[in-house]
Short mmCIF file of N, CA, C and O in Angstrom, two decimals:
data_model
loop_
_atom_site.label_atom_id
_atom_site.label_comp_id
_atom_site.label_asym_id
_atom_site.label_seq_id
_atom_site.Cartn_x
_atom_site.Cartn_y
_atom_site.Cartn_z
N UNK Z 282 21.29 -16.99 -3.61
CA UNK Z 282 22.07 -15.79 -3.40
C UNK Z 282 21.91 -15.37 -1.95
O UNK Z 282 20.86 -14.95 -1.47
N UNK Z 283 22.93 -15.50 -1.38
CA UNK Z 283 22.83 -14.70 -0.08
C UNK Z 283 24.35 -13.83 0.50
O UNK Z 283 25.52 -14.21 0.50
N UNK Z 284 23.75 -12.60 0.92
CA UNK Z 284 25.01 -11.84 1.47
C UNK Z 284 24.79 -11.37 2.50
O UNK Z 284 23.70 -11.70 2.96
N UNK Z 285 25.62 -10.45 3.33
CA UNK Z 285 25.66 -10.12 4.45
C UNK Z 285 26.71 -9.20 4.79
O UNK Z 285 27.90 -9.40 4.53
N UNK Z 286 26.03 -7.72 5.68
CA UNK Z 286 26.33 -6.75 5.67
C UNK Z 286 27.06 -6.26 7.07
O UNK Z 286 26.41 -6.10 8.10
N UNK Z 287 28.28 -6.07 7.00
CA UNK Z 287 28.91 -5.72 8.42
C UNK Z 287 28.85 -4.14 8.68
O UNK Z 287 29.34 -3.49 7.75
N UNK Z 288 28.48 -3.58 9.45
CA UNK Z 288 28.33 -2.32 9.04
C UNK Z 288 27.40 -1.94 9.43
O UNK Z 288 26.60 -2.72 9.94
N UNK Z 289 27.14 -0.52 9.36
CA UNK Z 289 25.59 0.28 9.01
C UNK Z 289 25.16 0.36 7.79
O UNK Z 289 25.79 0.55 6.74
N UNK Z 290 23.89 0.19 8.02
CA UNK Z 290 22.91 0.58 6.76
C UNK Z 290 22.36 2.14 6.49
O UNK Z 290 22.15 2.65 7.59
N UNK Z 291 22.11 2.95 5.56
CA UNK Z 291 22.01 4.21 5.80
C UNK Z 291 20.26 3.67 5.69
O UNK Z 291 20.00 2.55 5.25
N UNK Z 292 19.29 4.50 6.09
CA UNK Z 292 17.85 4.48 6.00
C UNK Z 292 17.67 4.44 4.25
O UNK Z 292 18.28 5.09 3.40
N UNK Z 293 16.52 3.36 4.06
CA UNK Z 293 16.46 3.97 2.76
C UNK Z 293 15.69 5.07 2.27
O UNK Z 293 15.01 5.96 2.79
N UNK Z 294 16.15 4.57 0.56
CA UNK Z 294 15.73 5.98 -0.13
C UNK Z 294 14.35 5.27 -1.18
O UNK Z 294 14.31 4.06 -1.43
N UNK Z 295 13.49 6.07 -1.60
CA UNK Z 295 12.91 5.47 -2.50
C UNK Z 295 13.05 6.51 -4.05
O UNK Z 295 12.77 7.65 -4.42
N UNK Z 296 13.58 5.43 -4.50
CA UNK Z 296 13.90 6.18 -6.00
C UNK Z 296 12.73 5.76 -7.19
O UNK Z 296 12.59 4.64 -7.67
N UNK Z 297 12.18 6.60 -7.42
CA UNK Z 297 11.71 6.55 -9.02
C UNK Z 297 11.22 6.71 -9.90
O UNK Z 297 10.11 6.92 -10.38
N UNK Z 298 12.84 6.51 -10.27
CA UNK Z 298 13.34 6.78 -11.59
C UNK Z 298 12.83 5.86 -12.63
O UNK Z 298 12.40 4.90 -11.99
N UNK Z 299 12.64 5.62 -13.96
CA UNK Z 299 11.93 4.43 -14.77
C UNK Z 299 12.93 3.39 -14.69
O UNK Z 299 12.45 2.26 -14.81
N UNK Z 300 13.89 3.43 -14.57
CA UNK Z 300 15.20 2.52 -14.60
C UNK Z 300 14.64 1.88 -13.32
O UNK Z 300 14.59 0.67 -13.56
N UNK Z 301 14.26 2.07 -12.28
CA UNK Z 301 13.99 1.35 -11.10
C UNK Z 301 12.99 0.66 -10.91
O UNK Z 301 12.90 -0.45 -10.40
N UNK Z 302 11.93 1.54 -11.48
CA UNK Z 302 10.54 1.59 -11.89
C UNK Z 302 10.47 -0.15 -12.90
O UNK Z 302 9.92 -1.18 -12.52
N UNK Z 303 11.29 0.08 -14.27
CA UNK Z 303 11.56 -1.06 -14.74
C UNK Z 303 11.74 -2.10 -14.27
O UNK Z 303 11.00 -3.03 -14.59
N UNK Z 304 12.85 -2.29 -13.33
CA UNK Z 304 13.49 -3.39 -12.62
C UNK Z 304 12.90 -3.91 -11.32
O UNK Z 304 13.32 -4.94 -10.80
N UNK Z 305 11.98 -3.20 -10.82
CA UNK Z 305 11.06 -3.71 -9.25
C UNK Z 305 10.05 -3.82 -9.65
O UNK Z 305 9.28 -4.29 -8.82
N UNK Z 306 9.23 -3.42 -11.44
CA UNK Z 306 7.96 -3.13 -11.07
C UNK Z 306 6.89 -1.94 -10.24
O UNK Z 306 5.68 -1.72 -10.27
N UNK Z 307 8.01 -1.39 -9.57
CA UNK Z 307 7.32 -0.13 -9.13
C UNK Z 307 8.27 0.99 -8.42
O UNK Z 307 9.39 0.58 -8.75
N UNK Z 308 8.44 1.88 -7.83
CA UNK Z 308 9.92 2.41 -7.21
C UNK Z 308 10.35 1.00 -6.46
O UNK Z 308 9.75 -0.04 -6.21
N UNK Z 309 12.12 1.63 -6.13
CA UNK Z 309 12.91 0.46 -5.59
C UNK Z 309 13.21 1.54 -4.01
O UNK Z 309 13.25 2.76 -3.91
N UNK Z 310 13.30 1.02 -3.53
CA UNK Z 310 13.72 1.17 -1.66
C UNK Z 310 14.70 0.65 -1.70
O UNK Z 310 14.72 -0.57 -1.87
N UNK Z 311 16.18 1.58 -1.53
CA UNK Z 311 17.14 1.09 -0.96
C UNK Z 311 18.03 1.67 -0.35
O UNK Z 311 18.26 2.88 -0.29
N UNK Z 312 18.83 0.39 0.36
CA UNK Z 312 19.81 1.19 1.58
C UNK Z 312 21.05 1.17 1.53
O UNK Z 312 21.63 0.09 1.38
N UNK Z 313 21.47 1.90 1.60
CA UNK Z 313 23.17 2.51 1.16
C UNK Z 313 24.41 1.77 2.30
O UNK Z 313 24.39 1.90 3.52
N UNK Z 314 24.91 1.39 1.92
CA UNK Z 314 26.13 0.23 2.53
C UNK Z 314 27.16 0.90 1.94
O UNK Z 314 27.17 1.35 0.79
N UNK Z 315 28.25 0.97 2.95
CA UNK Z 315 29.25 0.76 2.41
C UNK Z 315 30.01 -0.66 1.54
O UNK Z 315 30.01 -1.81 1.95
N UNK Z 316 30.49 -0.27 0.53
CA UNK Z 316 30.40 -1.71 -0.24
C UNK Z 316 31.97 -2.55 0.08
O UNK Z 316 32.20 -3.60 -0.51
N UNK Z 317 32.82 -2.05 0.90
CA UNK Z 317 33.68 -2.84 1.28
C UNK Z 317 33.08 -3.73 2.74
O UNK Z 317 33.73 -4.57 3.37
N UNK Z 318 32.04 -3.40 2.95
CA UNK Z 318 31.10 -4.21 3.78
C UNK Z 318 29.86 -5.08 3.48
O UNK Z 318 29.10 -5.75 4.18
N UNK Z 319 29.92 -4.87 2.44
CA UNK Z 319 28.78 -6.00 1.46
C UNK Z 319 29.55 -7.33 1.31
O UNK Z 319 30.53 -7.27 0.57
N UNK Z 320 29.31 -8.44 1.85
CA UNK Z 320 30.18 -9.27 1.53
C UNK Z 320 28.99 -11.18 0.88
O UNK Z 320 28.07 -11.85 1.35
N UNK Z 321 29.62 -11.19 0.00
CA UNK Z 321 28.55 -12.06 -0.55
C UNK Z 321 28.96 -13.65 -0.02
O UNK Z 321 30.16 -13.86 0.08
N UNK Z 322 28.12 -14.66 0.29
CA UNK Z 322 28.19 -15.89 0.90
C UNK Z 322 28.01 -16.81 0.30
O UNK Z 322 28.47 -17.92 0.59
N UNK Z 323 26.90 -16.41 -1.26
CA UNK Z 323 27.18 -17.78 -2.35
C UNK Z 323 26.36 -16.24 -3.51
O UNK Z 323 25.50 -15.37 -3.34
N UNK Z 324 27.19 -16.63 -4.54
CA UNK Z 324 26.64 -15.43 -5.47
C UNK Z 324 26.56 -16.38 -6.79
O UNK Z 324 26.76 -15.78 -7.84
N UNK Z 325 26.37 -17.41 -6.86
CA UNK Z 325 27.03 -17.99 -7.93
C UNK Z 325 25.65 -17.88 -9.00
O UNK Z 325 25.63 -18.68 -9.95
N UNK Z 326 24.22 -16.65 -8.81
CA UNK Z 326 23.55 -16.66 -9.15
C UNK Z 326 23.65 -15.09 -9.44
O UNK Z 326 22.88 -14.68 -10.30
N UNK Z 327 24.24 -14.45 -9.02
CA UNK Z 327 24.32 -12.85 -9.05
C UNK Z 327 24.93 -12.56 -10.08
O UNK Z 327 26.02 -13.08 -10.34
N UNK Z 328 24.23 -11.52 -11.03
CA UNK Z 328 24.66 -10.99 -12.55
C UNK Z 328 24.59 -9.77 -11.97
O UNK Z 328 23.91 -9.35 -11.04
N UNK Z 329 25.57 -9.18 -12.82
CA UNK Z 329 25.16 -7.38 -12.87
C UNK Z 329 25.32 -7.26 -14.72
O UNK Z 329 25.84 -7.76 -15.72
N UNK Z 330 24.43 -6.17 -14.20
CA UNK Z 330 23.88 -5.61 -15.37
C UNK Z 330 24.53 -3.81 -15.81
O UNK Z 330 24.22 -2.86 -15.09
N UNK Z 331 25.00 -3.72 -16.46
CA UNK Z 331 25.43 -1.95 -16.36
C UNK Z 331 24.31 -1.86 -17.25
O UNK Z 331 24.10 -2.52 -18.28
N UNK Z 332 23.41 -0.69 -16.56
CA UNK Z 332 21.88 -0.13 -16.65
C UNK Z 332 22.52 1.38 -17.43
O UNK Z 332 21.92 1.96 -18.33
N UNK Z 333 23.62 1.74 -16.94
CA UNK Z 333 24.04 3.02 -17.93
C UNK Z 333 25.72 3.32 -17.75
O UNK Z 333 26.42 2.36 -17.43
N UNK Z 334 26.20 4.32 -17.91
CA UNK Z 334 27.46 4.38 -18.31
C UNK Z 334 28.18 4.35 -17.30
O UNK Z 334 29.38 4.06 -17.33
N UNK Z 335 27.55 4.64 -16.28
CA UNK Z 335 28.59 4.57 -14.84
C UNK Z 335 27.52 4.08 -13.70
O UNK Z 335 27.69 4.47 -12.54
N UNK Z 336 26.34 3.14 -14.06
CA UNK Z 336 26.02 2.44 -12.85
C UNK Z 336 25.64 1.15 -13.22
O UNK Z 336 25.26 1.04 -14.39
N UNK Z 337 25.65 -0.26 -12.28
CA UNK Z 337 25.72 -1.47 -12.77
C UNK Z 337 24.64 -2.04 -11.32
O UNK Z 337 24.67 -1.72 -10.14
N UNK Z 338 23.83 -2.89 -12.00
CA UNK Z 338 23.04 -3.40 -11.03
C UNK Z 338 22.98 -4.33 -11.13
O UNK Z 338 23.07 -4.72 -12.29
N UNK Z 339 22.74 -5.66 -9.75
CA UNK Z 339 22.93 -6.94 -9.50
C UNK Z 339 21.90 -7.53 -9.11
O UNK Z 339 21.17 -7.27 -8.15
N UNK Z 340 21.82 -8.57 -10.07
CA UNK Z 340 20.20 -9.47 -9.83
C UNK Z 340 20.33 -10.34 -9.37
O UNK Z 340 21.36 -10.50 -8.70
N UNK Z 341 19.53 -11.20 -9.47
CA UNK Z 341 19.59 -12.68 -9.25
C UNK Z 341 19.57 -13.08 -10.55
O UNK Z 341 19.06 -12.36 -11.41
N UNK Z 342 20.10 -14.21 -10.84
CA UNK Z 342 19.52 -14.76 -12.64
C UNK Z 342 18.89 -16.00 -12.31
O UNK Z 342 18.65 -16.60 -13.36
N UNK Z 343 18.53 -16.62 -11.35
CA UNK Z 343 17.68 -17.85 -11.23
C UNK Z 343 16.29 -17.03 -10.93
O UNK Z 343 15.42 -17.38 -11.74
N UNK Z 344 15.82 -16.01 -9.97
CA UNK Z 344 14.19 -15.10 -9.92
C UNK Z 344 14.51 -14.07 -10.50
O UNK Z 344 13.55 -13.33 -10.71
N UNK Z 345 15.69 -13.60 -10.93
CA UNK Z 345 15.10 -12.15 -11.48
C UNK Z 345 15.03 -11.00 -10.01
O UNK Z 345 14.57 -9.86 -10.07
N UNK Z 346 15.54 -11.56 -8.93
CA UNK Z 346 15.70 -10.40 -8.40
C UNK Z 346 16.14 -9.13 -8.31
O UNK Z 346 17.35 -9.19 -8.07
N UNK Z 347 15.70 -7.77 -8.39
CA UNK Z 347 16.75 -6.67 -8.07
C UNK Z 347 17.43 -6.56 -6.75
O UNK Z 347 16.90 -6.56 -5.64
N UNK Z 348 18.30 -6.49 -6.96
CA UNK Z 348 19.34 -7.28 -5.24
C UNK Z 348 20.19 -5.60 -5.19
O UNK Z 348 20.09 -4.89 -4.19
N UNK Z 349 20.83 -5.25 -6.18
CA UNK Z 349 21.84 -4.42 -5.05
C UNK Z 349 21.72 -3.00 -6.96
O UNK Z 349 21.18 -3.18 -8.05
N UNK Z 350 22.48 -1.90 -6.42
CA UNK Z 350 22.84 -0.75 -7.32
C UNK Z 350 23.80 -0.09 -6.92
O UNK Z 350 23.94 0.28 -5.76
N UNK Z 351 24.74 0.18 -8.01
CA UNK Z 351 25.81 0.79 -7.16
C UNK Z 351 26.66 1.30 -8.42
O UNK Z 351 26.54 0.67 -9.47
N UNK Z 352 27.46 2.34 -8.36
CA UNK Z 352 28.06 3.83 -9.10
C UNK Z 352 29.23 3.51 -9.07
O UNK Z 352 29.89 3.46 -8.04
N UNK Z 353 29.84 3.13 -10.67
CA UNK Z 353 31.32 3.04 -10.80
C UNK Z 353 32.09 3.61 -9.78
O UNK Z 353 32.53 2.81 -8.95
N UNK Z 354 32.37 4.79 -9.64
CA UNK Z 354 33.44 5.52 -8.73
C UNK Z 354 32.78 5.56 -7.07
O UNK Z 354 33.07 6.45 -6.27
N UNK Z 355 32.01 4.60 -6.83
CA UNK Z 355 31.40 5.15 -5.48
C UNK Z 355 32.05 4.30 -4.59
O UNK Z 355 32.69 3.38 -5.10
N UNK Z 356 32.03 4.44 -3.00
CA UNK Z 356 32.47 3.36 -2.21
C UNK Z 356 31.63 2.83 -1.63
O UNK Z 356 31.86 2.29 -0.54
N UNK Z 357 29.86 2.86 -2.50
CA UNK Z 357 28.79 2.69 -1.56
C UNK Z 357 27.82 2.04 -2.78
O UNK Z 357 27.56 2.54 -3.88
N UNK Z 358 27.32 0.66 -2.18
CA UNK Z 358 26.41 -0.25 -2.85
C UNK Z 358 25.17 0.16 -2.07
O UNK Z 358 25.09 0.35 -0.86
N UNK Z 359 24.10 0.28 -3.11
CA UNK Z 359 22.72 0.08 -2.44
C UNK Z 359 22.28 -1.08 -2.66
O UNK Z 359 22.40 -1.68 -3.73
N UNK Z 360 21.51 -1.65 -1.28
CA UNK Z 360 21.03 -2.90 -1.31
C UNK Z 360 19.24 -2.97 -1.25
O UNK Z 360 18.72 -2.47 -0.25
N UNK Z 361 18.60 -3.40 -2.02
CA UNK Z 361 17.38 -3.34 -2.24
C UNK Z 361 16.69 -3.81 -0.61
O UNK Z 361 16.96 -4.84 0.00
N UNK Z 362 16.11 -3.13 -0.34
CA UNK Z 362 15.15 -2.63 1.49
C UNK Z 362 14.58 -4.41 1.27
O UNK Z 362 14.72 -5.19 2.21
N UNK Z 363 14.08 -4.77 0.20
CA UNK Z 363 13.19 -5.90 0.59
C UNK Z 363 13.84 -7.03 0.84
O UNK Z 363 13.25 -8.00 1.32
N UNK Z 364 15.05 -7.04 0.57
CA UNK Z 364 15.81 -8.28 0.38
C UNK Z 364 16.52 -8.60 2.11
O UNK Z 364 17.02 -9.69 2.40
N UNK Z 365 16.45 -7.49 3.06
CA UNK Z 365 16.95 -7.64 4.09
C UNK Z 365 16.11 -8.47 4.92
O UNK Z 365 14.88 -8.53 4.85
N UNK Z 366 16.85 -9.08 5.70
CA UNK Z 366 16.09 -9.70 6.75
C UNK Z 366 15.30 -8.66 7.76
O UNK Z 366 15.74 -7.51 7.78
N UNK Z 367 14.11 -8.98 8.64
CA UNK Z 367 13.53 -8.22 9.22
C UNK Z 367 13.81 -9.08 10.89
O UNK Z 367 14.01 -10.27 11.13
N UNK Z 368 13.72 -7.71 11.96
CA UNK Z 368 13.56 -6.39 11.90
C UNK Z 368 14.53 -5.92 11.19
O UNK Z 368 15.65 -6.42 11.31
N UNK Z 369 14.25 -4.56 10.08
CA UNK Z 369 15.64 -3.94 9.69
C UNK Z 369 15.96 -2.68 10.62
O UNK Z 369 17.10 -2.21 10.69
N UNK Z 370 14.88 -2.20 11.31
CA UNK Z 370 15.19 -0.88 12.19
C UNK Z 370 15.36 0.32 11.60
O UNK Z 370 15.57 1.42 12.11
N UNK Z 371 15.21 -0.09 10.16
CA UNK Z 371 14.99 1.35 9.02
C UNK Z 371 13.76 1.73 8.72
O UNK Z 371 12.75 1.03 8.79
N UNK Z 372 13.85 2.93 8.35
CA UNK Z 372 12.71 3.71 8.35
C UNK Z 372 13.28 4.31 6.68
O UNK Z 372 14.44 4.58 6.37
N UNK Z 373 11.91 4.42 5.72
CA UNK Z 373 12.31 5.03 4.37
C UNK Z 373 12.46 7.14 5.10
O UNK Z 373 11.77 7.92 5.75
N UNK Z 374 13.87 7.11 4.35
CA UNK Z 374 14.03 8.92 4.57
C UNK Z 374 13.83 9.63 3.71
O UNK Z 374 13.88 10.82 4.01
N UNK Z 375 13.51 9.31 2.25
CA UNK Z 375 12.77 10.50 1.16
C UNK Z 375 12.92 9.62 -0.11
O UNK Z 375 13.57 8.58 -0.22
N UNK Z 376 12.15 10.27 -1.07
CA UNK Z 376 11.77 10.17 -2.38
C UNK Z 376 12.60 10.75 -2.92
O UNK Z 376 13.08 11.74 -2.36
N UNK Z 377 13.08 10.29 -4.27
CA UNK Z 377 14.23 10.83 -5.24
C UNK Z 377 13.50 10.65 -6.66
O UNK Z 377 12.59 9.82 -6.68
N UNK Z 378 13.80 11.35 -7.89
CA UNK Z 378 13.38 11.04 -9.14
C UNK Z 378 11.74 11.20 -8.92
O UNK Z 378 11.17 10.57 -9.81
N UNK Z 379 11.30 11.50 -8.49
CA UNK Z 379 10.04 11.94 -8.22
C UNK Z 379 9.00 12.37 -9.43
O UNK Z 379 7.88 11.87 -9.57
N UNK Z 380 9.63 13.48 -10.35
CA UNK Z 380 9.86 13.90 -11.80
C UNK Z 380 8.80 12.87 -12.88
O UNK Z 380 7.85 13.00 -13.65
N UNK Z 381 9.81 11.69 -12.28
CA UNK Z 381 9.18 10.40 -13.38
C UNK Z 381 8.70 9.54 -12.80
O UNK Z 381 8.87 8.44 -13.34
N UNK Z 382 7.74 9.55 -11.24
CA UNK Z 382 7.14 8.18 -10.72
C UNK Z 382 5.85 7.98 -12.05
O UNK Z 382 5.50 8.73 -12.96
N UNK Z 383 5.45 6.79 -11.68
CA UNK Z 383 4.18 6.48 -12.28
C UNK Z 383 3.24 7.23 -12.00
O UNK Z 383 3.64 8.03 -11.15
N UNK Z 384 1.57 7.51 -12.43
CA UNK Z 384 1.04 8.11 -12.46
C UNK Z 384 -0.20 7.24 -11.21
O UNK Z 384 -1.24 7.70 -10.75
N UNK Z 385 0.26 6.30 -11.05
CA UNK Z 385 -1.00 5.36 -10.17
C UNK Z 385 -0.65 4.99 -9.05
O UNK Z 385 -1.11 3.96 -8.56
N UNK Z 386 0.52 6.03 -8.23
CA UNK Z 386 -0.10 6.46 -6.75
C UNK Z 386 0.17 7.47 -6.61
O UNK Z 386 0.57 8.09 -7.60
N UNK Z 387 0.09 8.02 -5.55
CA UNK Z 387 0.12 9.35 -4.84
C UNK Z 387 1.38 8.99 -3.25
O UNK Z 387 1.42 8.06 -2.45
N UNK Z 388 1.99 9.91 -3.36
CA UNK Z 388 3.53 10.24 -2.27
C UNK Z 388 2.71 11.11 -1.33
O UNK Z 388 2.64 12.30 -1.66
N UNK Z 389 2.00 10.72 -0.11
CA UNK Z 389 1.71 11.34 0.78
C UNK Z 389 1.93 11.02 2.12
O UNK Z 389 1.08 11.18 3.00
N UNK Z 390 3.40 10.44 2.34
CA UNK Z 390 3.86 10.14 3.80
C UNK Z 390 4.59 11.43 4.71
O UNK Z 390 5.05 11.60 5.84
N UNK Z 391 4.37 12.14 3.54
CA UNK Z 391 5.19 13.69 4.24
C UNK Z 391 6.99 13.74 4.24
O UNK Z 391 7.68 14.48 4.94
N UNK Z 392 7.48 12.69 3.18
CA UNK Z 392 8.98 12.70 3.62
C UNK Z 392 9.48 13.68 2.18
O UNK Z 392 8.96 13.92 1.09
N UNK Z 393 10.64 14.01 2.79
CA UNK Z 393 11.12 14.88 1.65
C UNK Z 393 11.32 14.37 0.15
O UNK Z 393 11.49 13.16 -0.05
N UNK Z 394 11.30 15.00 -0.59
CA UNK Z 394 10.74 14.71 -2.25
C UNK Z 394 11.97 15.31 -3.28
O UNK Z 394 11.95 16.51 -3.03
N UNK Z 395 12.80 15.13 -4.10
CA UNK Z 395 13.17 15.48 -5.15
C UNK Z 395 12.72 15.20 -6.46
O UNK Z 395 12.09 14.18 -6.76
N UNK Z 396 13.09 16.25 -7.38
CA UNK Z 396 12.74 15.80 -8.67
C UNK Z 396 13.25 14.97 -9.57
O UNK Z 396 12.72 14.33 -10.48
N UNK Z 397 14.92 15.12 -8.99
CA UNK Z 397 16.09 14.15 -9.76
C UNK Z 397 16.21 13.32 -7.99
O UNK Z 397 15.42 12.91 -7.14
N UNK Z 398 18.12 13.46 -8.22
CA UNK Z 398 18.41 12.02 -7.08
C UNK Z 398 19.38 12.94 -6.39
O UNK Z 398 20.00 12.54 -5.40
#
């Protein structure tokens, strides 16, 4: 699976939510693309999954990667922070779903915090 992003990346976000929590193993970091700029180069391994009624997320099905998330009506795919090539020149800009992280770390980088998203 490989794609490639023309465009800006927005900084990511770290969400989590158990849905994310589920699917990375621990919160997911990701960065917001516009998705008419997501453009995929061989996907012939990429599943999506609809995780709930109006959002669908895209794995890998050969590792099991969490690769991308993205909102029926939106014009914007998030692409999972780890999957980018480095340098990315992003910096994480806040915590979301906060509410429901796990109980076995502690959020003390000082970035802004919600309870939902």
């Amino acid at each position: 699976m490989r794609y490639q992003i023309a465009g800006e990346l927005a900084d990511p976000i770290a969400c989590h939510c158990t849905q994310c929590a589920r699917t990375s193993g621990n919160f997911a970091a990701m960065a917001a693309c516009r998705s008419e700029n997501l453009r995929l180069l061989t996907s012939s391994t990429l599943s999506w999954y609809q995780s709930s009624d109006n959002v669908e997320r895209g794995f890998c099905s050969r590792c099991g990667g969490n690769l991308f998330w993205r909102e029926a009506a939106s014009t914007q795919t998030f692409v999972a922070a780890g999957t980018l090539d480095q340098p990315t020149g992003l910096r994480l800009s806040k915590h979301i779903f906060i509410g429901s992280k796990s109980d076995f770390y502690d959020l003390t980088d000082g970035l802004p915090q919600e309870e939902e998203g």
